PDB file of C-alpha atoms in Angstrom:
ATOM      1  CA  MET N 101      -6.483  42.569  34.948  1.00  0.00           C
ATOM      2  CA  HIS N 102      -5.074  43.629  38.307  1.00  0.00           C
ATOM      3  CA  VAL N 103      -7.561  45.342  40.636  1.00  0.00           C
ATOM      4  CA  PHE N 104      -6.128  47.201  43.633  1.00  0.00           C
ATOM      5  CA  LYS N 105      -8.136  48.466  46.589  1.00  0.00           C
ATOM      6  CA  SER N 106      -5.749  51.392  47.130  1.00  0.00           C
ATOM      7  CA  GLU N 107      -2.756  53.207  45.637  1.00  0.00           C
ATOM      8  CA  LYS N 108      -0.587  51.755  48.413  1.00  0.00           C
ATOM      9  CA  MET N 109      -1.436  48.212  47.276  1.00  0.00           C
ATOM     10  CA  MET N 110      -0.650  49.172  43.675  1.00  0.00           C
ATOM     11  CA  LEU N 111       2.750  50.621  44.642  1.00  0.00           C
ATOM     12  CA  GLU N 112       3.607  47.503  46.634  1.00  0.00           C
ATOM     13  CA  ALA N 113       2.781  45.340  43.607  1.00  0.00           C
ATOM     14  CA  ALA N 114       4.797  47.649  41.322  1.00  0.00           C
ATOM     15  CA  ARG N 115       7.934  46.786  43.310  1.00  0.00           C
ATOM     16  CA  GLU N 116       7.423  43.117  42.476  1.00  0.00           C
ATOM     17  CA  MET N 117       6.295  43.276  38.832  1.00  0.00           C
ATOM     18  CA  GLN N 118       6.297  45.479  35.709  1.00  0.00           C
ATOM     19  CA  LEU N 119       2.823  46.957  36.095  1.00  0.00           C
ATOM     20  CA  THR N 120       3.337  49.495  33.301  1.00  0.00           C
ATOM     21  CA  GLN N 121       3.060  46.654  30.771  1.00  0.00           C
ATOM     22  CA  SER N 122      -0.324  45.434  32.022  1.00  0.00           C
ATOM     23  CA  CYS N 123      -3.828  46.774  32.646  1.00  0.00           C
ATOM     24  CA  PHE N 124      -4.902  47.605  36.171  1.00  0.00           C
ATOM     25  CA  VAL N 125      -7.549  49.402  38.210  1.00  0.00           C
ATOM     26  CA  ILE N 126      -7.188  51.322  41.483  1.00  0.00           C
ATOM     27  CA  ASN N 127     -10.515  51.564  43.292  1.00  0.00           C
ATOM     28  CA  ASP N 128     -11.440  55.006  44.682  1.00  0.00           C
ATOM     29  CA  TYR N 129      -8.107  56.540  43.610  1.00  0.00           C
ATOM     30  CA  CYS N 130      -9.766  59.569  41.982  1.00  0.00           C
ATOM     31  CA  THR N 131     -11.776  60.511  45.053  1.00  0.00           C
ATOM     32  CA  GLN N 132      -8.667  62.312  46.367  1.00  0.00           C
ATOM     33  CA  TRP N 133      -8.548  64.606  43.313  1.00  0.00           C
ATOM     34  CA  PRO N 134      -9.911  68.174  43.579  1.00  0.00           C
ATOM     35  CA  LEU N 135     -11.239  67.386  40.087  1.00  0.00           C
ATOM     36  CA  PHE N 136     -13.449  64.648  41.514  1.00  0.00           C
ATOM     37  CA  LYS N 137     -15.818  67.294  42.877  1.00  0.00           C
ATOM     38  CA  LYS N 138     -15.383  69.719  39.987  1.00  0.00           C
ATOM     39  CA  GLY N 139     -15.975  66.880  37.528  1.00  0.00           C
ATOM     40  CA  SER N 140     -19.554  66.162  38.568  1.00  0.00           C
ATOM     41  CA  PHE N 141     -22.349  67.291  36.251  1.00  0.00           C
ATOM     42  CA  THR N 142     -23.549  69.786  38.866  1.00  0.00           C
ATOM     43  CA  SER N 143     -20.107  71.364  39.299  1.00  0.00           C
ATOM     44  CA  ILE N 144     -19.377  71.403  35.552  1.00  0.00           C
ATOM     45  CA  VAL N 145     -22.592  73.352  34.958  1.00  0.00           C
ATOM     46  CA  GLU N 146     -21.696  75.724  37.796  1.00  0.00           C
ATOM     47  CA  HIS N 147     -18.127  76.444  36.666  1.00  0.00           C
ATOM     48  CA  PHE N 148     -17.865  75.632  32.947  1.00  0.00           C
ATOM     49  CA  SER N 149     -21.414  75.898  31.595  1.00  0.00           C
ATOM     50  CA  GLU N 150     -20.572  78.488  28.914  1.00  0.00           C
ATOM     51  CA  ASP N 151     -17.661  76.573  27.363  1.00  0.00           C
ATOM     52  CA  LYS N 152     -18.370  75.693  23.714  1.00  0.00           C
ATOM     53  CA  ILE N 153     -18.185  72.272  22.080  1.00  0.00           C
ATOM     54  CA  LEU N 154     -19.070  71.030  18.585  1.00  0.00           C
ATOM     55  CA  ILE N 155     -21.529  68.147  18.239  1.00  0.00           C
ATOM     56  CA  GLU N 156     -23.435  66.374  15.498  1.00  0.00           C
ATOM     57  CA  GLU N 157     -27.183  66.669  15.967  1.00  0.00           C
ATOM     58  CA  GLY N 158     -28.306  63.111  15.341  1.00  0.00           C
ATOM     59  CA  ILE N 159     -26.607  60.023  13.970  1.00  0.00           C
ATOM     60  CA  ASN N 160     -25.278  60.139  10.374  1.00  0.00           C
ATOM     61  CA  LYS N 161     -25.993  63.844   9.945  1.00  0.00           C
ATOM     62  CA  SER N 162     -23.350  65.825   8.125  1.00  0.00           C
ATOM     63  CA  GLY N 163     -21.795  68.862   9.736  1.00  0.00           C
ATOM     64  CA  THR N 164     -21.607  69.973  13.340  1.00  0.00           C
ATOM     65  CA  VAL N 165     -23.210  72.629  15.504  1.00  0.00           C
ATOM     66  CA  GLU N 166     -21.681  74.594  18.362  1.00  0.00           C
ATOM     67  CA  ILE N 167     -23.465  74.448  21.706  1.00  0.00           C
ATOM     68  CA  THR N 168     -22.492  75.151  25.294  1.00  0.00           C
ATOM     69  CA  VAL N 169     -21.358  72.464  27.715  1.00  0.00           C
ATOM     70  CA  GLY N 170     -24.375  73.354  29.874  1.00  0.00           C
ATOM     71  CA  ASP N 171     -26.768  72.753  26.976  1.00  0.00           C
ATOM     72  CA  TYR N 172     -25.077  69.457  26.158  1.00  0.00           C
ATOM     73  CA  ILE N 173     -25.415  68.255  29.755  1.00  0.00           C
ATOM     74  CA  ASP N 174     -29.115  69.186  29.670  1.00  0.00           C
ATOM     75  CA  ARG N 175     -29.503  67.018  26.568  1.00  0.00           C
ATOM     76  CA  ILE N 176     -27.692  64.111  28.247  1.00  0.00           C
ATOM     77  CA  LYS N 177     -29.873  64.289  31.343  1.00  0.00           C
ATOM     78  CA  THR N 178     -33.135  64.607  29.418  1.00  0.00           C
ATOM     79  CA  GLY N 179     -32.365  61.552  27.294  1.00  0.00           C
ATOM     80  CA  THR N 180     -31.722  63.157  23.896  1.00  0.00           C
ATOM     81  CA  LYS N 181     -30.708  60.357  21.528  1.00  0.00           C
ATOM     82  CA  GLY N 182     -27.997  60.086  18.897  1.00  0.00           C
ATOM     83  CA  MET N 183     -25.512  62.632  20.225  1.00  0.00           C
ATOM     84  CA  GLY N 184     -22.610  60.263  20.804  1.00  0.00           C
ATOM     85  CA  ASN N 185     -19.646  60.899  23.115  1.00  0.00           C
ATOM     86  CA  TRP N 186     -18.414  64.476  23.064  1.00  0.00           C
ATOM     87  CA  SER N 187     -15.572  65.823  25.104  1.00  0.00           C
ATOM     88  CA  TRP N 188     -13.660  69.009  25.732  1.00  0.00           C
ATOM     89  CA  GLN N 189     -10.372  70.042  27.341  1.00  0.00           C
ATOM     90  CA  PRO N 190     -11.072  72.341  30.297  1.00  0.00           C
ATOM     91  CA  HIS N 191      -7.447  72.023  31.457  1.00  0.00           C
ATOM     92  CA  LEU N 192      -6.449  74.128  28.429  1.00  0.00           C
ATOM     93  CA  ASN N 193      -9.095  76.828  28.804  1.00  0.00           C
ATOM     94  CA  HIS N 194      -9.162  76.912  32.613  1.00  0.00           C
ATOM     95  CA  ALA N 195      -5.547  76.129  33.485  1.00  0.00           C
ATOM     96  CA  ASP N 196      -5.396  78.303  36.597  1.00  0.00           C
ATOM     97  CA  ALA N 197      -8.635  77.000  38.099  1.00  0.00           C
ATOM     98  CA  LEU N 198      -7.717  73.367  37.408  1.00  0.00           C
ATOM     99  CA  GLU N 199      -4.021  73.477  38.295  1.00  0.00           C
ATOM    100  CA  GLN N 200      -3.065  70.334  40.245  1.00  0.00           C
ATOM    101  CA  SER N 201      -6.661  69.127  39.987  1.00  0.00           C
ATOM    102  CA  TYR N 202      -5.597  65.504  39.444  1.00  0.00           C
ATOM    103  CA  SER N 203      -2.622  63.242  40.075  1.00  0.00           C
ATOM    104  CA  ILE N 204      -1.199  60.151  38.406  1.00  0.00           C
ATOM    105  CA  PRO N 205       0.845  57.540  40.322  1.00  0.00           C
ATOM    106  CA  GLU N 206       4.554  58.319  40.025  1.00  0.00           C
ATOM    107  CA  SER N 207       5.301  54.756  38.947  1.00  0.00           C
ATOM    108  CA  ILE N 208       3.388  55.058  35.666  1.00  0.00           C
ATOM    109  CA  THR N 209       4.388  58.476  34.336  1.00  0.00           C
ATOM    110  CA  LEU N 210       7.504  60.513  33.584  1.00  0.00           C
ATOM    111  CA  ARG N 211       7.010  63.981  35.067  1.00  0.00           C
ATOM    112  CA  ALA N 212       9.599  65.516  32.745  1.00  0.00           C
ATOM    113  CA  ILE N 213       7.434  64.632  29.736  1.00  0.00           C
ATOM    114  CA  GLU N 214       4.122  65.334  31.419  1.00  0.00           C
ATOM    115  CA  ASN N 215       5.193  68.826  32.538  1.00  0.00           C
ATOM    116  CA  SER N 216       6.987  69.827  29.339  1.00  0.00           C
ATOM    117  CA  LEU N 217       5.522  72.090  26.663  1.00  0.00           C
ATOM    118  CA  VAL N 218       4.792  69.099  24.441  1.00  0.00           C
ATOM    119  CA  GLY N 219       3.386  67.060  27.309  1.00  0.00           C
ATOM    120  CA  GLU N 220       1.196  69.883  28.567  1.00  0.00           C
ATOM    121  CA  LEU N 221      -0.242  70.802  25.183  1.00  0.00           C
ATOM    122  CA  VAL N 222      -0.306  67.550  23.252  1.00  0.00           C
ATOM    123  CA  LEU N 223      -1.095  65.216  26.143  1.00  0.00           C
ATOM    124  CA  ALA N 224      -3.637  67.505  27.802  1.00  0.00           C
ATOM    125  CA  PRO N 225      -6.528  65.670  29.500  1.00  0.00           C
ATOM    126  CA  TRP N 226      -9.990  65.313  28.030  1.00  0.00           C
ATOM    127  CA  MET N 227     -13.317  65.253  29.870  1.00  0.00           C
ATOM    128  CA  LEU N 228     -15.890  62.996  28.235  1.00  0.00           C
ATOM    129  CA  MET N 229     -19.606  63.243  29.034  1.00  0.00           C
ATOM    130  CA  SER N 230     -22.157  60.724  27.815  1.00  0.00           C
ATOM    131  CA  ALA N 231     -25.669  59.368  28.232  1.00  0.00           C
ATOM    132  CA  PRO N 232     -26.631  55.738  29.013  1.00  0.00           C
ATOM    133  CA  GLU N 233     -26.095  53.208  26.192  1.00  0.00           C
ATOM    134  CA  THR N 234     -23.614  55.522  24.431  1.00  0.00           C
ATOM    135  CA  VAL N 235     -20.639  53.547  23.120  1.00  0.00           C
ATOM    136  CA  THR N 236     -17.115  54.321  21.983  1.00  0.00           C
ATOM    137  CA  SER N 237     -16.081  51.838  19.300  1.00  0.00           C
ATOM    138  CA  MET N 238     -12.964  49.677  19.440  1.00  0.00           C
ATOM    139  CA  HIS N 239      -9.787  51.645  18.757  1.00  0.00           C
ATOM    140  CA  LYS N 240      -6.150  52.252  19.695  1.00  0.00           C
ATOM    141  CA  ASP N 241      -4.709  55.574  20.828  1.00  0.00           C
ATOM    142  CA  MET N 242      -2.283  57.449  18.591  1.00  0.00           C
ATOM    143  CA  LEU N 243       1.295  58.412  19.483  1.00  0.00           C
ATOM    144  CA  CYS N 244       2.106  55.186  21.371  1.00  0.00           C
ATOM    145  CA  VAL N 245       0.740  56.546  24.646  1.00  0.00           C
ATOM    146  CA  ASN N 246      -0.517  54.625  27.647  1.00  0.00           C
ATOM    147  CA  GLY N 247      -4.147  55.260  28.552  1.00  0.00           C
ATOM    148  CA  VAL N 248      -5.364  56.696  31.865  1.00  0.00           C
ATOM    149  CA  VAL N 249      -9.054  56.858  32.761  1.00  0.00           C
ATOM    150  CA  GLY N 250     -10.623  58.397  35.869  1.00  0.00           C
ATOM    151  CA  GLN N 251     -14.341  57.882  36.450  1.00  0.00           C
ATOM    152  CA  LEU N 252     -15.779  61.062  37.994  1.00  0.00           C
ATOM    153  CA  GLU N 253     -19.522  60.444  37.851  1.00  0.00           C
ATOM    154  CA  GLY N 254     -21.752  57.590  36.721  1.00  0.00           C
ATOM    155  CA  ILE N 255     -20.724  54.119  35.586  1.00  0.00           C
ATOM    156  CA  LYS N 256     -18.851  53.143  32.433  1.00  0.00           C
ATOM    157  CA  GLU N 257     -17.840  49.696  31.172  1.00  0.00           C
ATOM    158  CA  PHE N 258     -14.438  49.352  29.487  1.00  0.00           C
ATOM    159  CA  THR N 259     -13.457  46.394  27.315  1.00  0.00           C
ATOM    160  CA  LEU N 260      -9.753  45.904  26.563  1.00  0.00           C
ATOM    161  CA  VAL N 261      -8.013  43.544  24.135  1.00  0.00           C
ATOM    162  CA  SER N 262      -4.297  42.839  23.815  1.00  0.00           C
ATOM    163  CA  PRO N 263      -2.533  44.325  20.754  1.00  0.00           C
ATOM    164  CA  ASP N 264      -1.586  40.727  19.840  1.00  0.00           C
ATOM    165  CA  TYR N 265      -5.040  40.368  18.245  1.00  0.00           C
ATOM    166  CA  SER N 266      -6.438  41.942  15.079  1.00  0.00           C
ATOM    167  CA  LEU N 267      -9.705  43.830  15.364  1.00  0.00           C
ATOM    168  CA  GLN N 268     -11.633  46.220  13.141  1.00  0.00           C
ATOM    169  CA  GLU N 269     -11.064  49.803  14.179  1.00  0.00           C
ATOM    170  CA  GLY N 270     -14.274  51.768  14.602  1.00  0.00           C
ATOM    171  CA  ARG N 271     -16.514  48.775  15.288  1.00  0.00           C
ATOM    172  CA  TYR N 272     -18.200  48.073  18.626  1.00  0.00           C
ATOM    173  CA  TYR N 273     -17.808  44.440  19.729  1.00  0.00           C
ATOM    174  CA  THR N 274     -20.147  42.744  22.155  1.00  0.00           C
ATOM    175  CA  HIS N 275     -18.545  40.333  24.598  1.00  0.00           C
ATOM    176  CA  ALA N 276     -20.366  37.506  22.859  1.00  0.00           C
ATOM    177  CA  GLU N 277     -18.800  38.489  19.524  1.00  0.00           C
ATOM    178  CA  LEU N 278     -15.309  38.570  21.025  1.00  0.00           C
ATOM    179  CA  ALA N 279     -15.853  35.153  22.612  1.00  0.00           C
ATOM    180  CA  GLU N 280     -17.104  33.754  19.298  1.00  0.00           C
ATOM    181  CA  LEU N 281     -13.941  35.059  17.619  1.00  0.00           C
ATOM    182  CA  ASN N 282     -11.851  33.379  20.359  1.00  0.00           C
ATOM    183  CA  ILE N 283     -10.354  36.735  21.312  1.00  0.00           C
ATOM    184  CA  PRO N 284      -9.521  37.052  25.018  1.00  0.00           C
ATOM    185  CA  PHE N 285     -10.626  40.342  26.551  1.00  0.00           C
ATOM    186  CA  GLU N 286     -10.639  42.184  29.846  1.00  0.00           C
ATOM    187  CA  SER N 287     -13.838  43.854  31.034  1.00  0.00           C
ATOM    188  CA  VAL N 288     -14.058  46.317  33.898  1.00  0.00           C
ATOM    189  CA  MET N 289     -16.951  48.336  35.279  1.00  0.00           C
ATOM    190  CA  LEU N 290     -15.698  51.730  36.454  1.00  0.00           C
ATOM    191  CA  HIS N 291     -17.619  53.378  39.297  1.00  0.00           C
ATOM    192  CA  PRO N 292     -17.098  56.947  40.552  1.00  0.00           C
ATOM    193  CA  GLY N 293     -13.544  57.289  41.854  1.00  0.00           C
ATOM    194  CA  ASP N 294     -12.095  54.297  39.987  1.00  0.00           C
ATOM    195  CA  PHE N 295      -8.859  54.704  38.020  1.00  0.00           C
ATOM    196  CA  LEU N 296      -7.902  52.583  34.987  1.00  0.00           C
ATOM    197  CA  TYR N 297      -4.484  52.252  33.320  1.00  0.00           C
ATOM    198  CA  PHE N 298      -3.772  50.351  30.090  1.00  0.00           C
ATOM    199  CA  PRO N 299      -0.524  50.170  28.066  1.00  0.00           C
ATOM    200  CA  MET N 300       0.117  51.542  24.592  1.00  0.00           C
ATOM    201  CA  HIS N 301      -1.413  49.737  21.596  1.00  0.00           C
ATOM    202  CA  TRP N 302      -4.122  48.030  23.636  1.00  0.00           C
ATOM    203  CA  TRP N 303      -7.497  47.938  21.919  1.00  0.00           C
ATOM    204  CA  HIS N 304     -10.238  49.525  24.018  1.00  0.00           C
ATOM    205  CA  GLN N 305     -13.880  50.477  23.806  1.00  0.00           C
ATOM    206  CA  ALA N 306     -16.381  51.832  26.329  1.00  0.00           C
ATOM    207  CA  LYS N 307     -20.100  51.712  27.020  1.00  0.00           C
ATOM    208  CA  THR N 308     -21.886  54.197  29.275  1.00  0.00           C
ATOM    209  CA  ILE N 309     -24.129  52.476  31.806  1.00  0.00           C
ATOM    210  CA  GLU N 310     -25.493  55.618  33.481  1.00  0.00           C
ATOM    211  CA  CYS N 311     -24.993  59.340  32.819  1.00  0.00           C
ATOM    212  CA  SER N 312     -21.246  59.632  33.002  1.00  0.00           C
ATOM    213  CA  VAL N 313     -18.326  62.065  33.291  1.00  0.00           C
ATOM    214  CA  THR N 314     -14.940  60.513  32.557  1.00  0.00           C
ATOM    215  CA  PHE N 315     -11.424  61.961  32.745  1.00  0.00           C
ATOM    216  CA  ILE N 316      -9.219  60.670  29.901  1.00  0.00           C
ATOM    217  CA  HIS N 317      -5.479  61.220  29.771  1.00  0.00           C
ATOM    218  CA  SER N 318      -2.267  59.732  28.340  1.00  0.00           C
ATOM    219  CA  THR N 319       1.050  58.902  29.969  1.00  0.00           C
ATOM    220  CA  VAL N 320       4.625  58.310  28.928  1.00  0.00           C
ATOM    221  CA  ASN N 321       6.884  56.125  31.065  1.00  0.00           C
ATOM    222  CA  SER N 322       9.924  53.893  30.691  1.00  0.00           C
ATOM    223  CA  PHE N 323       7.793  51.226  28.977  1.00  0.00           C
ATOM    224  CA  ASN N 324       6.708  53.397  26.038  1.00  0.00           C
ATOM    225  CA  LEU N 325       9.190  56.307  25.984  1.00  0.00           C
ATOM    226  CA  THR N 326      11.191  55.123  22.955  1.00  0.00           C
ATOM    227  CA  ALA N 327       8.069  54.200  20.971  1.00  0.00           C
ATOM    228  CA  PHE N 328       6.437  57.526  21.889  1.00  0.00           C
ATOM    229  CA  LEU N 329       9.452  59.535  20.675  1.00  0.00           C
ATOM    230  CA  ASN N 330       9.764  57.519  17.449  1.00  0.00           C
ATOM    231  CA  ASP N 331       6.060  57.873  16.766  1.00  0.00           C
ATOM    232  CA  SER N 332       6.150  61.596  17.529  1.00  0.00           C
ATOM    233  CA  ILE N 333       8.892  62.173  14.941  1.00  0.00           C
ATOM    234  CA  ALA N 334       7.041  60.140  12.303  1.00  0.00           C
ATOM    235  CA  LEU N 335       3.852  62.143  12.914  1.00  0.00           C
ATOM    236  CA  MET N 336       5.612  65.481  13.362  1.00  0.00           C
ATOM    237  CA  PRO N 337       3.455  67.534  10.912  1.00  0.00           C
ATOM    238  CA  ALA N 338       0.202  66.554  12.658  1.00  0.00           C
ATOM    239  CA  TYR N 339       1.933  66.784  16.023  1.00  0.00           C
ATOM    240  CA  ILE N 340       3.043  70.381  15.475  1.00  0.00           C
ATOM    241  CA  GLN N 341      -0.371  71.338  14.168  1.00  0.00           C
ATOM    242  CA  ARG N 342      -1.924  70.056  17.379  1.00  0.00           C
ATOM    243  CA  VAL N 343       0.648  71.894  19.488  1.00  0.00           C
ATOM    244  CA  GLN N 344      -0.132  75.119  17.594  1.00  0.00           C
ATOM    245  CA  SER N 345      -3.867  74.697  18.107  1.00  0.00           C
ATOM    246  CA  ALA N 346      -3.513  73.926  21.798  1.00  0.00           C
ATOM    247  CA  ALA N 347      -1.000  76.750  22.234  1.00  0.00           C
ATOM    248  CA  LYS N 348      -3.486  79.290  20.913  1.00  0.00           C
ATOM    249  CA  LYS N 349      -6.022  78.155  23.491  1.00  0.00           C
ATOM    250  CA  ARG N 350      -3.442  78.741  26.224  1.00  0.00           C
ATOM    251  CA  SER N 351      -2.106  82.010  24.705  1.00  0.00           C
ATOM    252  CA  TYR N 352       1.257  80.248  24.430  1.00  0.00           C
ATOM    253  CA  PHE N 353       3.255  82.296  21.919  1.00  0.00           C
ATOM    254  CA  GLY N 354       6.805  81.909  23.181  1.00  0.00           C
ATOM    255  CA  ASN N 355       9.991  81.304  21.208  1.00  0.00           C
ATOM    256  CA  LYS N 356       9.632  77.567  21.531  1.00  0.00           C
ATOM    257  CA  ILE N 357       6.322  77.554  19.647  1.00  0.00           C
ATOM    258  CA  ASN N 358       7.665  79.953  17.002  1.00  0.00           C
ATOM    259  CA  TRP N 359      10.740  77.774  16.532  1.00  0.00           C
ATOM    260  CA  LEU N 360       8.635  74.668  16.052  1.00  0.00           C
ATOM    261  CA  CYS N 361       6.305  76.355  13.582  1.00  0.00           C
ATOM    262  CA  ASN N 362       9.027  78.087  11.589  1.00  0.00           C
ATOM    263  CA  GLY N 363      11.218  75.022  11.549  1.00  0.00           C
ATOM    264  CA  PHE N 364       8.395  72.905  10.190  1.00  0.00           C
ATOM    265  CA  ARG N 365       7.591  75.401   7.430  1.00  0.00           C
ATOM    266  CA  ALA N 366      11.260  75.623   6.468  1.00  0.00           C
ATOM    267  CA  LEU N 367      11.479  71.856   6.163  1.00  0.00           C
ATOM    268  CA  GLY N 368       8.303  71.794   4.066  1.00  0.00           C
TER     269      GLY N 368
END
């Protein structure tokens, strides 16, 4: 795991090695984002309190209930148990207010993909809010994307494992369990402002140490472009469905969306 004290140090290292194929952290990188202030619990309540999200009320309960983001944050701060990690996509519902609210180092993303219709709607960022001791189980991201994480408030521990090793998806592994299985892992504690990048197919899980707001995004670059395009074609039905859903949130009803939808139905 490479840990850089600044973006400048990361860019200098990127000229010497292929950083896009490895995990790295940039300390304090996110503090320059306008989103860093808007992503605090206080600011989220002030600006986005009435946004709706679906949650399960309690562990192993069937069905979901709709509550406001403000109500969910109240539950996090008052220690309500069993809610899990729940996130929403304010960059879809509040595009104008959050325009240019974050940045990603040029060396790890292709702007043409990120700014395209598909990139904007399918690879839109998520904001994840969670209470202490909440965990996200071990998993890999779909669509062969590289992971980007920005810690906006609180502390979160990420554990990463190379795709060379076989793990059980959906299970949370303690570090002791991974060591017992002789599986090498990287562990990083993200503090407010820290930025994490990990390549496609890497296993990852997270544990919230204190009440936390985390920005989660995906990138496409020269390392994963071919795999991303191949994967996108293979998963085209689900891909288009997600584009349609996201497009409705953005009132995106142009010819490009209609062509995608009609073309898919014709092929079906």
